[in-house]
Every structure is written in structure tokens, then in C-alpha cells.
Amino acid sequence: MGLVSNVCIRQKKRMSFRKVSIIIWVLAVVLFLLVLHHNFLSLSSLLRNDVTDSGILGLQPIDFATDVHQHPVNGRQEEIPVVIAASEDRLGGTIAAINSVHRNTRSNVIFYIVTLNSTADHLRSWLNSVSLKSIRYKIVNFDTKLLEGKVKEDPDQGESMKPLTFARFYLPILVPSVKKAIYMDDDVIVQGDILALYNTPLKPGHAAAFSEDCDSASTKVIIRGAGNQYNYIGYLDYKKERIRKLSMKASTCSFNPGVFVANLTEWKRQNVTNQLEKWMKLNVEEGLYSRTLAGSITTPPLLIVFYQQHSTIDPMWNVRHLGSSAGKRYSPQFVKAAKLLHWNGHFKPWGRAASYADVWEKWYVPDPTGKFSLIRRHMDASNIK
């Protein structure tokens, strides 16, 4: 009897052990499925954040050149992406800007040059010049279909007929693998090390850092002399109900989007491109921008989307108005000290007389094809040293 009793006890223990093992196995499977489900939800959320800006477009406007120049660099250096547009009629400006950045830094800079297919060959031949051989770049084709239904042809606003001015709205699509980038217009010259601009600190939650139009006493005086282009009322039509409903103070200092640093991870998270496109469409339908003062159609959407939600860059990294009469008020000492000079305005340094065009020309590389040439109709002798 004792033997039978011991066998029964052992059988019961084995059954209990099996039950416990089964319970543990079931719990492990459930836990695995829960973890898998959580990861799937996280991945889905990440994908939504990553593709929202580009997915709605239904297009792939990226076309990297097959002959991208990749020169040896220090692999330990962080890559600094600089995005700049290159339109055919302003190609000399793009080349001078790129050359000035390249010559004034030892950092690992790569240029993303956004252009149209018709300009790519001309641009590539220019970049093959001996003095530009060491520049690292990628040529990105901008698909103008991106702007369909978002821009209305208006002879009074020349920007509406220049699609590349809107390239800055689509940074996450044009440079999809980049987390942070610098955008700059083609009418600038960089005199400092671009690394300092790239290292501009952005506050948590801010997708970009701009130079505000009220950021220095000298700039404020110049802008005031040119009109109310230093605050929001200079760019937005406050007579329109939709603008008034935004509750943005008309006296808020505006900022210049010709040079900025972008946190593209945050840009995508906030779907900034979608927001900008929304205001582009609404302007086509309702005419929301000021037509009497600033005359810009690229700045207003940015002012709305980044209202009180942007960081600032050092004002010396965007010394502006050299392309207007106001630029003549700068002293030679101030121009020399500036980290970045910006010829925004009607008078470009490669065209009609502009302030300190001689400074710009130091960085200009002649077009080997001869298609682009400088125009000097009214050279101001006072600017020549």
C-alpha cells in the first residue's frame, strides 16, 4: 500500500508541475503578444509621423544626381546638410553662396541643391569647375506638381511664378534622411564658419530657428525705414476674418525665412509641411496676405505656423537688406563683421547696383558655359575700395 501511495503522490506532483508549466507558458505567450502589439502600435505611430508630410502629396520629388560628388572627409565629423535652391536665372548667386560656405569652414558640409530638371545639367557643369571640385553636393529635382492648387499666378507677386521659392516648405521630403539642416536663400554670402549656425540651440518643441526682424537696433531702424515689414501686419491682411480669428497680435515681430536652422524630426512630428500647405490653399481661395507692404507669399504661411513657436538665430547670421536702398546704411566695418550677408530686396549683387556688390563678387566663380554673366548697369563707385 505504501508503494501505491508513493506512486500516486508522484503522479499528482507531475500533474501539478505540468499545470504550472502550462500556466507559465501561456503567460509567456500572452506577454510576448502584448509586447509585440505595443511595438506594432509604436511603429505605426512612427510611420504616421514620418510619412504624413510626404504621403499626402502622392509624389516622389527626389531625384538625386547619379554623379554625386563624394570627396574624402573626416568620418568622425558630423555631416552638416545645407539646403539651397538653384534657379536658372539666379544660378550665379547659388554658386557664390555655396563657394563662400565651403571656403569658410573645415566642417563636413554637404549641399542639397534643389533645382528643376532643365537646370540640372548647367548646374552640374558649373560645379565641375576646378575651384569647386572639392565641394560635396547632391542635386535634388523639385517637382512643381507639389504646388498645384496651392499657388495662384499673380503678376503683382513674382514669387508665385518661381516655384523654387517654396522648396523650403518641403525640407523633410527633399532631405528625407536628415534630422537637422540649414536652409539658405541664393542671395547670401557666408563669412563665418557655418558650424556655428548649425549649432544654434533650438528650444524643445521648436521645429526651426529664424532671425527676427526686431533682433537688433540697426536692423530695426533699417526695416522701419522701408515700411512696416518688421511685424505681422506687414505680411497678413488683418481685415480678413480668418486672420483675425488666429488672435495673433499685429505688432508681433516678424522673422526672415531666407536663412534658418530646422529640426526636421520635430518638423515631421508637427506636420509643418501640411500646415504650410493648408495656408497656401486658403490664401488662393480667400487672399489672406498683405498686398500693400511686404508683397511676399512665402513668408506669411511660415509666420502663421511658427507664431510664437520658433527659436532665434544670432542676428549676425542674417544681416539683411543689402538688396535695397536700406543696405547702404551699413558701415564697411559692420559688413565685414557680419557672419552672413543677405541681399534680399530688388537689387541683387549679380544684377543691378546693390550695396557691397564687390564683397559678393569675391566669392563668385565665372560660368564656364558663358550662359550666366554679371550685369553692372549702375555700379555705385562708393562701394569700390
PDB file of C-alpha atoms in Angstrom, residues 52-322:
ATOM      1  CA  THR A  52       2.421  62.450 -43.159  1.00  0.00           C
ATOM      2  CA  ASP A  53       4.322  65.345 -44.696  1.00  0.00           C
ATOM      3  CA  SER A  54       5.101  63.418 -47.863  1.00  0.00           C
ATOM      4  CA  GLY A  55       2.324  60.862 -48.033  1.00  0.00           C
ATOM      5  CA  ILE A  56      -0.426  63.366 -48.777  1.00  0.00           C
ATOM      6  CA  LEU A  57       1.483  64.539 -51.814  1.00  0.00           C
ATOM      7  CA  GLY A  58       1.326  61.243 -53.622  1.00  0.00           C
ATOM      8  CA  LEU A  59       4.599  62.179 -55.324  1.00  0.00           C
ATOM      9  CA  GLN A  60       8.279  61.443 -55.004  1.00  0.00           C
ATOM     10  CA  PRO A  61      10.079  64.660 -55.950  1.00  0.00           C
ATOM     11  CA  ILE A  62      13.513  63.339 -55.068  1.00  0.00           C
ATOM     12  CA  ASP A  63      15.917  62.730 -57.932  1.00  0.00           C
ATOM     13  CA  PHE A  64      19.487  62.569 -56.696  1.00  0.00           C
ATOM     14  CA  ALA A  65      22.062  63.021 -59.415  1.00  0.00           C
ATOM     15  CA  THR A  66      23.813  59.808 -60.379  1.00  0.00           C
ATOM     16  CA  ASP A  67      27.159  61.570 -60.456  1.00  0.00           C
ATOM     17  CA  VAL A  68      27.023  62.912 -56.909  1.00  0.00           C
ATOM     18  CA  HIS A  69      30.407  64.190 -55.801  1.00  0.00           C
ATOM     19  CA  GLN A  70      31.628  62.389 -52.689  1.00  0.00           C
ATOM     20  CA  HIS A  71      35.050  63.587 -51.593  1.00  0.00           C
ATOM     21  CA  PRO A  72      37.009  62.083 -48.689  1.00  0.00           C
ATOM     22  CA  VAL A  73      36.185  63.710 -45.361  1.00  0.00           C
ATOM     23  CA  ASN A  74      36.857  63.040 -41.717  1.00  0.00           C
ATOM     24  CA  GLY A  75      34.372  60.287 -40.873  1.00  0.00           C
ATOM     25  CA  ARG A  76      34.215  61.397 -37.241  1.00  0.00           C
ATOM     26  CA  GLN A  77      32.770  64.783 -38.151  1.00  0.00           C
ATOM     27  CA  GLU A  78      29.025  65.268 -38.070  1.00  0.00           C
ATOM     28  CA  GLU A  79      27.605  65.946 -41.510  1.00  0.00           C
ATOM     29  CA  ILE A  80      26.131  69.437 -41.905  1.00  0.00           C
ATOM     30  CA  PRO A  81      23.341  69.499 -44.515  1.00  0.00           C
ATOM     31  CA  VAL A  82      22.846  72.856 -46.235  1.00  0.00           C
ATOM     32  CA  VAL A  83      19.797  73.204 -48.486  1.00  0.00           C
ATOM     33  CA  ILE A  84      19.800  75.886 -51.186  1.00  0.00           C
ATOM     34  CA  ALA A  85      17.699  76.457 -54.303  1.00  0.00           C
ATOM     35  CA  ALA A  86      19.188  76.926 -57.764  1.00  0.00           C
ATOM     36  CA  SER A  87      17.020  78.604 -60.380  1.00  0.00           C
ATOM     37  CA  GLU A  88      18.414  79.153 -63.868  1.00  0.00           C
ATOM     38  CA  ASP A  89      18.215  82.954 -63.777  1.00  0.00           C
ATOM     39  CA  ARG A  90      19.943  83.146 -60.357  1.00  0.00           C
ATOM     40  CA  LEU A  91      22.425  80.324 -60.698  1.00  0.00           C
ATOM     41  CA  GLY A  92      25.414  82.604 -60.187  1.00  0.00           C
ATOM     42  CA  GLY A  93      24.047  83.537 -56.776  1.00  0.00           C
ATOM     43  CA  THR A  94      23.744  79.899 -55.756  1.00  0.00           C
ATOM     44  CA  ILE A  95      27.320  79.183 -56.840  1.00  0.00           C
ATOM     45  CA  ALA A  96      28.720  82.180 -54.926  1.00  0.00           C
ATOM     46  CA  ALA A  97      26.783  81.235 -51.768  1.00  0.00           C
ATOM     47  CA  ILE A  98      27.989  77.623 -51.904  1.00  0.00           C
ATOM     48  CA  ASN A  99      31.584  78.701 -52.522  1.00  0.00           C
ATOM     49  CA  SER A 100      31.507  81.113 -49.560  1.00  0.00           C
ATOM     50  CA  VAL A 101      30.235  78.412 -47.209  1.00  0.00           C
ATOM     51  CA  HIS A 102      32.793  75.899 -48.442  1.00  0.00           C
ATOM     52  CA  ARG A 103      35.768  78.253 -48.202  1.00  0.00           C
ATOM     53  CA  ASN A 104      34.968  79.427 -44.667  1.00  0.00           C
ATOM     54  CA  THR A 105      34.601  76.103 -42.874  1.00  0.00           C
ATOM     55  CA  ARG A 106      36.519  72.894 -42.232  1.00  0.00           C
ATOM     56  CA  SER A 107      33.340  71.067 -41.287  1.00  0.00           C
ATOM     57  CA  ASN A 108      31.805  68.152 -43.156  1.00  0.00           C
ATOM     58  CA  VAL A 109      29.276  70.135 -45.223  1.00  0.00           C
ATOM     59  CA  ILE A 110      27.094  68.570 -47.894  1.00  0.00           C
ATOM     60  CA  PHE A 111      24.935  70.789 -50.107  1.00  0.00           C
ATOM     61  CA  TYR A 112      21.470  69.691 -51.180  1.00  0.00           C
ATOM     62  CA  ILE A 113      20.946  71.858 -54.253  1.00  0.00           C
ATOM     63  CA  VAL A 114      17.266  71.989 -55.178  1.00  0.00           C
ATOM     64  CA  THR A 115      16.585  72.771 -58.814  1.00  0.00           C
ATOM     65  CA  LEU A 116      14.446  71.925 -61.839  1.00  0.00           C
ATOM     66  CA  ASN A 117      15.366  69.268 -64.388  1.00  0.00           C
ATOM     67  CA  SER A 118      16.013  71.909 -67.040  1.00  0.00           C
ATOM     68  CA  THR A 119      18.740  73.497 -64.902  1.00  0.00           C
ATOM     69  CA  ALA A 120      20.485  70.384 -63.578  1.00  0.00           C
ATOM     70  CA  ASP A 121      22.988  69.961 -66.438  1.00  0.00           C
ATOM     71  CA  HIS A 122      24.000  73.630 -66.363  1.00  0.00           C
ATOM     72  CA  LEU A 123      24.438  73.454 -62.592  1.00  0.00           C
ATOM     73  CA  ARG A 124      26.476  70.261 -62.786  1.00  0.00           C
ATOM     74  CA  SER A 125      28.851  71.653 -65.400  1.00  0.00           C
ATOM     75  CA  TRP A 126      29.434  74.752 -63.250  1.00  0.00           C
ATOM     76  CA  LEU A 127      30.134  72.672 -60.141  1.00  0.00           C
ATOM     77  CA  ASN A 128      32.734  70.755 -62.141  1.00  0.00           C
ATOM     78  CA  SER A 129      34.864  73.912 -62.317  1.00  0.00           C
ATOM     79  CA  VAL A 130      38.358  73.436 -60.919  1.00  0.00           C
ATOM     80  CA  SER A 131      37.781  75.829 -57.994  1.00  0.00           C
ATOM     81  CA  LEU A 132      34.608  73.963 -56.950  1.00  0.00           C
ATOM     82  CA  LYS A 133      35.828  70.381 -57.387  1.00  0.00           C
ATOM     83  CA  SER A 134      36.112  69.638 -53.655  1.00  0.00           C
ATOM     84  CA  ILE A 135      32.518  70.595 -52.837  1.00  0.00           C
ATOM     85  CA  ARG A 136      30.266  67.725 -51.726  1.00  0.00           C
ATOM     86  CA  TYR A 137      26.741  68.011 -53.085  1.00  0.00           C
ATOM     87  CA  LYS A 138      23.568  66.264 -54.175  1.00  0.00           C
ATOM     88  CA  ILE A 139      21.306  67.691 -56.851  1.00  0.00           C
ATOM     89  CA  VAL A 140      17.622  67.344 -55.938  1.00  0.00           C
ATOM     90  CA  ASN A 141      14.886  67.787 -58.513  1.00  0.00           C
ATOM     91  CA  PHE A 142      11.874  69.790 -57.320  1.00  0.00           C
ATOM     92  CA  ASP A 143       8.585  68.587 -58.781  1.00  0.00           C
ATOM     93  CA  THR A 144       6.394  71.638 -59.487  1.00  0.00           C
ATOM     94  CA  LYS A 145       3.296  69.441 -59.208  1.00  0.00           C
ATOM     95  CA  LEU A 146       3.713  69.849 -55.467  1.00  0.00           C
ATOM     96  CA  LEU A 147       2.347  73.381 -55.818  1.00  0.00           C
ATOM     97  CA  GLU A 148      -0.773  72.616 -57.851  1.00  0.00           C
ATOM     98  CA  GLY A 149      -3.817  74.244 -56.237  1.00  0.00           C
ATOM     99  CA  LYS A 150      -1.636  75.978 -53.649  1.00  0.00           C
ATOM    100  CA  VAL A 151      -0.257  78.941 -55.618  1.00  0.00           C
ATOM    101  CA  LYS A 152      -2.165  81.328 -57.852  1.00  0.00           C
ATOM    102  CA  GLU A 153      -0.499  83.093 -60.749  1.00  0.00           C
ATOM    103  CA  ASP A 154      -0.321  86.773 -59.865  1.00  0.00           C
ATOM    104  CA  PRO A 155       1.779  89.230 -61.948  1.00  0.00           C
ATOM    105  CA  ASP A 156       1.965  91.562 -58.928  1.00  0.00           C
ATOM    106  CA  GLN A 157       3.643  88.846 -56.839  1.00  0.00           C
ATOM    107  CA  GLY A 158       6.602  87.464 -58.718  1.00  0.00           C
ATOM    108  CA  GLU A 159       7.159  84.658 -56.212  1.00  0.00           C
ATOM    109  CA  SER A 160       4.023  82.914 -57.461  1.00  0.00           C
ATOM    110  CA  MET A 161       5.821  82.193 -60.716  1.00  0.00           C
ATOM    111  CA  LYS A 162       9.047  80.991 -59.049  1.00  0.00           C
ATOM    112  CA  PRO A 163       8.348  77.520 -57.688  1.00  0.00           C
ATOM    113  CA  LEU A 164      11.761  77.051 -56.081  1.00  0.00           C
ATOM    114  CA  THR A 165      10.982  79.763 -53.524  1.00  0.00           C
ATOM    115  CA  PHE A 166       8.659  77.201 -51.930  1.00  0.00           C
ATOM    116  CA  ALA A 167      11.315  74.492 -51.642  1.00  0.00           C
ATOM    117  CA  ARG A 168      11.896  75.435 -48.002  1.00  0.00           C
ATOM    118  CA  PHE A 169       8.345  74.235 -47.203  1.00  0.00           C
ATOM    119  CA  TYR A 170       9.254  70.674 -48.227  1.00  0.00           C
ATOM    120  CA  LEU A 171      12.543  70.081 -46.421  1.00  0.00           C
ATOM    121  CA  PRO A 172      11.637  66.638 -44.958  1.00  0.00           C
ATOM    122  CA  ILE A 173      10.805  65.431 -48.468  1.00  0.00           C
ATOM    123  CA  LEU A 174      13.848  66.949 -50.153  1.00  0.00           C
ATOM    124  CA  VAL A 175      16.287  65.664 -47.494  1.00  0.00           C
ATOM    125  CA  PRO A 176      14.403  62.658 -46.050  1.00  0.00           C
ATOM    126  CA  SER A 177      17.278  61.059 -44.140  1.00  0.00           C
ATOM    127  CA  VAL A 178      18.348  64.255 -42.369  1.00  0.00           C
ATOM    128  CA  LYS A 179      17.417  65.146 -38.771  1.00  0.00           C
ATOM    129  CA  LYS A 180      18.670  68.731 -38.807  1.00  0.00           C
ATOM    130  CA  ALA A 181      19.512  71.101 -41.654  1.00  0.00           C
ATOM    131  CA  ILE A 182      20.286  74.687 -42.602  1.00  0.00           C
ATOM    132  CA  TYR A 183      18.226  76.372 -45.294  1.00  0.00           C
ATOM    133  CA  MET A 184      19.539  79.487 -47.036  1.00  0.00           C
ATOM    134  CA  ASP A 185      18.480  81.631 -49.973  1.00  0.00           C
ATOM    135  CA  ASP A 186      20.684  82.002 -53.039  1.00  0.00           C
ATOM    136  CA  ASP A 187      21.344  85.724 -52.458  1.00  0.00           C
ATOM    137  CA  VAL A 188      23.607  85.290 -49.440  1.00  0.00           C
ATOM    138  CA  ILE A 189      27.322  85.192 -48.733  1.00  0.00           C
ATOM    139  CA  VAL A 190      28.667  83.386 -45.663  1.00  0.00           C
ATOM    140  CA  GLN A 191      31.687  84.951 -43.969  1.00  0.00           C
ATOM    141  CA  GLY A 192      31.769  82.799 -40.821  1.00  0.00           C
ATOM    142  CA  ASP A 193      32.073  79.089 -40.116  1.00  0.00           C
ATOM    143  CA  ILE A 194      28.695  77.510 -40.926  1.00  0.00           C
ATOM    144  CA  LEU A 195      29.206  75.122 -37.998  1.00  0.00           C
ATOM    145  CA  ALA A 196      28.331  77.955 -35.596  1.00  0.00           C
ATOM    146  CA  LEU A 197      24.985  78.482 -37.316  1.00  0.00           C
ATOM    147  CA  TYR A 198      24.312  74.743 -37.388  1.00  0.00           C
ATOM    148  CA  ASN A 199      24.908  74.586 -33.627  1.00  0.00           C
ATOM    149  CA  THR A 200      22.173  77.149 -32.931  1.00  0.00           C
ATOM    150  CA  PRO A 201      20.234  75.757 -29.955  1.00  0.00           C
ATOM    151  CA  LEU A 202      16.543  75.074 -30.611  1.00  0.00           C
ATOM    152  CA  LYS A 203      14.138  75.014 -27.681  1.00  0.00           C
ATOM    153  CA  PRO A 204      12.174  71.801 -27.011  1.00  0.00           C
ATOM    154  CA  GLY A 205       9.167  71.612 -29.330  1.00  0.00           C
ATOM    155  CA  HIS A 206      10.569  74.134 -31.815  1.00  0.00           C
ATOM    156  CA  ALA A 207      10.985  72.928 -35.397  1.00  0.00           C
ATOM    157  CA  ALA A 208      13.030  75.914 -36.612  1.00  0.00           C
ATOM    158  CA  ALA A 209      15.124  78.916 -35.600  1.00  0.00           C
ATOM    159  CA  PHE A 210      14.873  82.189 -37.540  1.00  0.00           C
ATOM    160  CA  SER A 211      16.354  85.675 -37.334  1.00  0.00           C
ATOM    161  CA  GLU A 212      13.695  88.047 -36.075  1.00  0.00           C
ATOM    162  CA  ASP A 213      13.202  91.393 -37.799  1.00  0.00           C
ATOM    163  CA  CYS A 214      13.454  93.204 -34.464  1.00  0.00           C
ATOM    164  CA  ASP A 215      16.584  91.413 -33.349  1.00  0.00           C
ATOM    165  CA  SER A 216      18.945  94.380 -33.345  1.00  0.00           C
ATOM    166  CA  ALA A 217      18.758  98.162 -33.151  1.00  0.00           C
ATOM    167  CA  SER A 218      20.467  98.732 -36.504  1.00  0.00           C
ATOM    168  CA  THR A 219      18.235  96.236 -38.296  1.00  0.00           C
ATOM    169  CA  LYS A 220      15.109  97.693 -36.721  1.00  0.00           C
ATOM    170  CA  VAL A 221      15.947 101.186 -37.941  1.00  0.00           C
ATOM    171  CA  ILE A 222      16.561  99.973 -41.465  1.00  0.00           C
ATOM    172  CA  ILE A 223      13.387  97.929 -41.660  1.00  0.00           C
ATOM    173  CA  ARG A 224      11.275 100.742 -40.286  1.00  0.00           C
ATOM    174  CA  GLY A 225      12.675 102.982 -42.924  1.00  0.00           C
ATOM    175  CA  ALA A 226      11.446 100.542 -45.567  1.00  0.00           C
ATOM    176  CA  GLY A 227       7.909 100.230 -44.188  1.00  0.00           C
ATOM    177  CA  ASN A 228       6.053  98.010 -41.731  1.00  0.00           C
ATOM    178  CA  GLN A 229       7.931  94.905 -42.757  1.00  0.00           C
ATOM    179  CA  TYR A 230       9.129  94.177 -39.242  1.00  0.00           C
ATOM    180  CA  ASN A 231       5.814  92.943 -37.854  1.00  0.00           C
ATOM    181  CA  TYR A 232       2.909  90.679 -38.759  1.00  0.00           C
ATOM    182  CA  ILE A 233       0.651  93.390 -40.120  1.00  0.00           C
ATOM    183  CA  GLY A 234       3.180  93.896 -42.903  1.00  0.00           C
ATOM    184  CA  TYR A 235       2.501  90.379 -44.193  1.00  0.00           C
ATOM    185  CA  LEU A 236      -1.062  89.442 -43.239  1.00  0.00           C
ATOM    186  CA  ASP A 237      -4.380  91.090 -44.084  1.00  0.00           C
ATOM    187  CA  TYR A 238      -5.980  91.727 -40.705  1.00  0.00           C
ATOM    188  CA  LYS A 239      -9.189  92.801 -42.418  1.00  0.00           C
ATOM    189  CA  LYS A 240      -9.857  89.146 -43.182  1.00  0.00           C
ATOM    190  CA  GLU A 241     -11.886  87.315 -40.554  1.00  0.00           C
ATOM    191  CA  ARG A 242      -9.812  84.140 -40.811  1.00  0.00           C
ATOM    192  CA  ILE A 243      -6.668  86.075 -39.903  1.00  0.00           C
ATOM    193  CA  ARG A 244      -8.374  87.872 -37.016  1.00  0.00           C
ATOM    194  CA  LYS A 245      -9.588  84.545 -35.608  1.00  0.00           C
ATOM    195  CA  LEU A 246      -5.984  83.441 -35.207  1.00  0.00           C
ATOM    196  CA  SER A 247      -5.647  86.007 -32.392  1.00  0.00           C
ATOM    197  CA  MET A 248      -2.102  86.867 -33.447  1.00  0.00           C
ATOM    198  CA  LYS A 249      -1.037  90.337 -32.432  1.00  0.00           C
ATOM    199  CA  ALA A 250      -0.457  92.521 -35.494  1.00  0.00           C
ATOM    200  CA  SER A 251       2.505  94.133 -33.764  1.00  0.00           C
ATOM    201  CA  THR A 252       4.300  90.802 -33.290  1.00  0.00           C
ATOM    202  CA  CYS A 253       7.823  90.949 -34.663  1.00  0.00           C
ATOM    203  CA  SER A 254       8.131  89.048 -37.929  1.00  0.00           C
ATOM    204  CA  PHE A 255      11.105  86.919 -38.900  1.00  0.00           C
ATOM    205  CA  ASN A 256      13.050  86.350 -42.101  1.00  0.00           C
ATOM    206  CA  PRO A 257      12.825  82.830 -43.613  1.00  0.00           C
ATOM    207  CA  GLY A 258      15.734  83.343 -46.015  1.00  0.00           C
ATOM    208  CA  VAL A 259      18.091  81.675 -43.542  1.00  0.00           C
ATOM    209  CA  PHE A 260      17.034  79.236 -40.838  1.00  0.00           C
ATOM    210  CA  VAL A 261      18.006  76.111 -38.940  1.00  0.00           C
ATOM    211  CA  ALA A 262      15.433  73.298 -38.960  1.00  0.00           C
ATOM    212  CA  ASN A 263      14.904  70.370 -36.602  1.00  0.00           C
ATOM    213  CA  LEU A 264      13.375  68.043 -39.176  1.00  0.00           C
ATOM    214  CA  THR A 265      12.425  65.395 -36.643  1.00  0.00           C
ATOM    215  CA  GLU A 266      10.232  67.954 -34.899  1.00  0.00           C
ATOM    216  CA  TRP A 267       9.098  69.360 -38.261  1.00  0.00           C
ATOM    217  CA  LYS A 268       7.731  65.964 -39.248  1.00  0.00           C
ATOM    218  CA  ARG A 269       6.222  65.311 -35.833  1.00  0.00           C
ATOM    219  CA  GLN A 270       4.230  68.552 -36.073  1.00  0.00           C
ATOM    220  CA  ASN A 271       3.391  68.020 -39.756  1.00  0.00           C
ATOM    221  CA  VAL A 272       4.677  71.514 -40.542  1.00  0.00           C
ATOM    222  CA  THR A 273       4.558  70.954 -44.304  1.00  0.00           C
ATOM    223  CA  ASN A 274       0.870  70.053 -44.087  1.00  0.00           C
ATOM    224  CA  GLN A 275       0.170  73.179 -42.068  1.00  0.00           C
ATOM    225  CA  LEU A 276       2.010  75.387 -44.558  1.00  0.00           C
ATOM    226  CA  GLU A 277       0.102  73.857 -47.457  1.00  0.00           C
ATOM    227  CA  LYS A 278      -3.176  74.489 -45.653  1.00  0.00           C
ATOM    228  CA  TRP A 279      -2.469  78.230 -45.508  1.00  0.00           C
ATOM    229  CA  MET A 280      -1.245  78.280 -49.100  1.00  0.00           C
ATOM    230  CA  LYS A 281      -4.574  76.827 -50.243  1.00  0.00           C
ATOM    231  CA  LEU A 282      -6.597  79.184 -48.048  1.00  0.00           C
ATOM    232  CA  ASN A 283      -4.724  82.159 -49.477  1.00  0.00           C
ATOM    233  CA  VAL A 284      -5.573  81.036 -53.013  1.00  0.00           C
ATOM    234  CA  GLU A 285      -9.238  80.878 -52.001  1.00  0.00           C
ATOM    235  CA  GLU A 286      -9.502  83.930 -49.753  1.00  0.00           C
ATOM    236  CA  GLY A 287      -6.468  86.196 -50.319  1.00  0.00           C
ATOM    237  CA  LEU A 288      -5.116  86.359 -46.773  1.00  0.00           C
ATOM    238  CA  TYR A 289      -1.803  88.099 -47.284  1.00  0.00           C
ATOM    239  CA  SER A 290      -0.994  91.787 -47.321  1.00  0.00           C
ATOM    240  CA  ARG A 291      -0.722  93.141 -50.870  1.00  0.00           C
ATOM    241  CA  THR A 292       0.481  96.615 -49.992  1.00  0.00           C
ATOM    242  CA  LEU A 293       3.556  96.206 -47.820  1.00  0.00           C
ATOM    243  CA  ALA A 294       5.699  93.077 -47.809  1.00  0.00           C
ATOM    244  CA  GLY A 295       4.425  91.554 -51.036  1.00  0.00           C
ATOM    245  CA  SER A 296       5.698  88.090 -50.112  1.00  0.00           C
ATOM    246  CA  ILE A 297       3.723  84.866 -50.442  1.00  0.00           C
ATOM    247  CA  THR A 298       6.314  82.538 -48.929  1.00  0.00           C
ATOM    248  CA  THR A 299       6.782  84.365 -45.626  1.00  0.00           C
ATOM    249  CA  PRO A 300       3.122  84.615 -44.421  1.00  0.00           C
ATOM    250  CA  PRO A 301       2.453  80.858 -44.100  1.00  0.00           C
ATOM    251  CA  LEU A 302       5.637  80.485 -42.076  1.00  0.00           C
ATOM    252  CA  LEU A 303       4.699  83.411 -39.841  1.00  0.00           C
ATOM    253  CA  ILE A 304       1.334  81.791 -39.108  1.00  0.00           C
ATOM    254  CA  VAL A 305       2.618  78.257 -38.492  1.00  0.00           C
ATOM    255  CA  PHE A 306       5.582  79.364 -36.369  1.00  0.00           C
ATOM    256  CA  TYR A 307       3.791  82.095 -34.426  1.00  0.00           C
ATOM    257  CA  GLN A 308       5.489  82.185 -31.012  1.00  0.00           C
ATOM    258  CA  GLN A 309       6.786  78.683 -31.747  1.00  0.00           C
ATOM    259  CA  HIS A 310      10.313  79.217 -33.027  1.00  0.00           C
ATOM    260  CA  SER A 311      13.796  79.764 -31.691  1.00  0.00           C
ATOM    261  CA  THR A 312      16.129  82.538 -32.845  1.00  0.00           C
ATOM    262  CA  ILE A 313      19.491  82.612 -34.570  1.00  0.00           C
ATOM    263  CA  ASP A 314      22.242  85.133 -33.941  1.00  0.00           C
ATOM    264  CA  PRO A 315      21.273  88.290 -35.929  1.00  0.00           C
ATOM    265  CA  MET A 316      24.806  88.458 -37.334  1.00  0.00           C
ATOM    266  CA  TRP A 317      23.957  85.236 -39.190  1.00  0.00           C
ATOM    267  CA  ASN A 318      21.388  87.037 -41.313  1.00  0.00           C
ATOM    268  CA  VAL A 319      22.387  90.655 -41.940  1.00  0.00           C
ATOM    269  CA  ARG A 320      19.703  91.693 -44.387  1.00  0.00           C
ATOM    270  CA  HIS A 321      18.511  94.382 -46.817  1.00  0.00           C
ATOM    271  CA  LEU A 322      21.723  94.658 -48.827  1.00  0.00           C
TER     272      LEU A 322
END
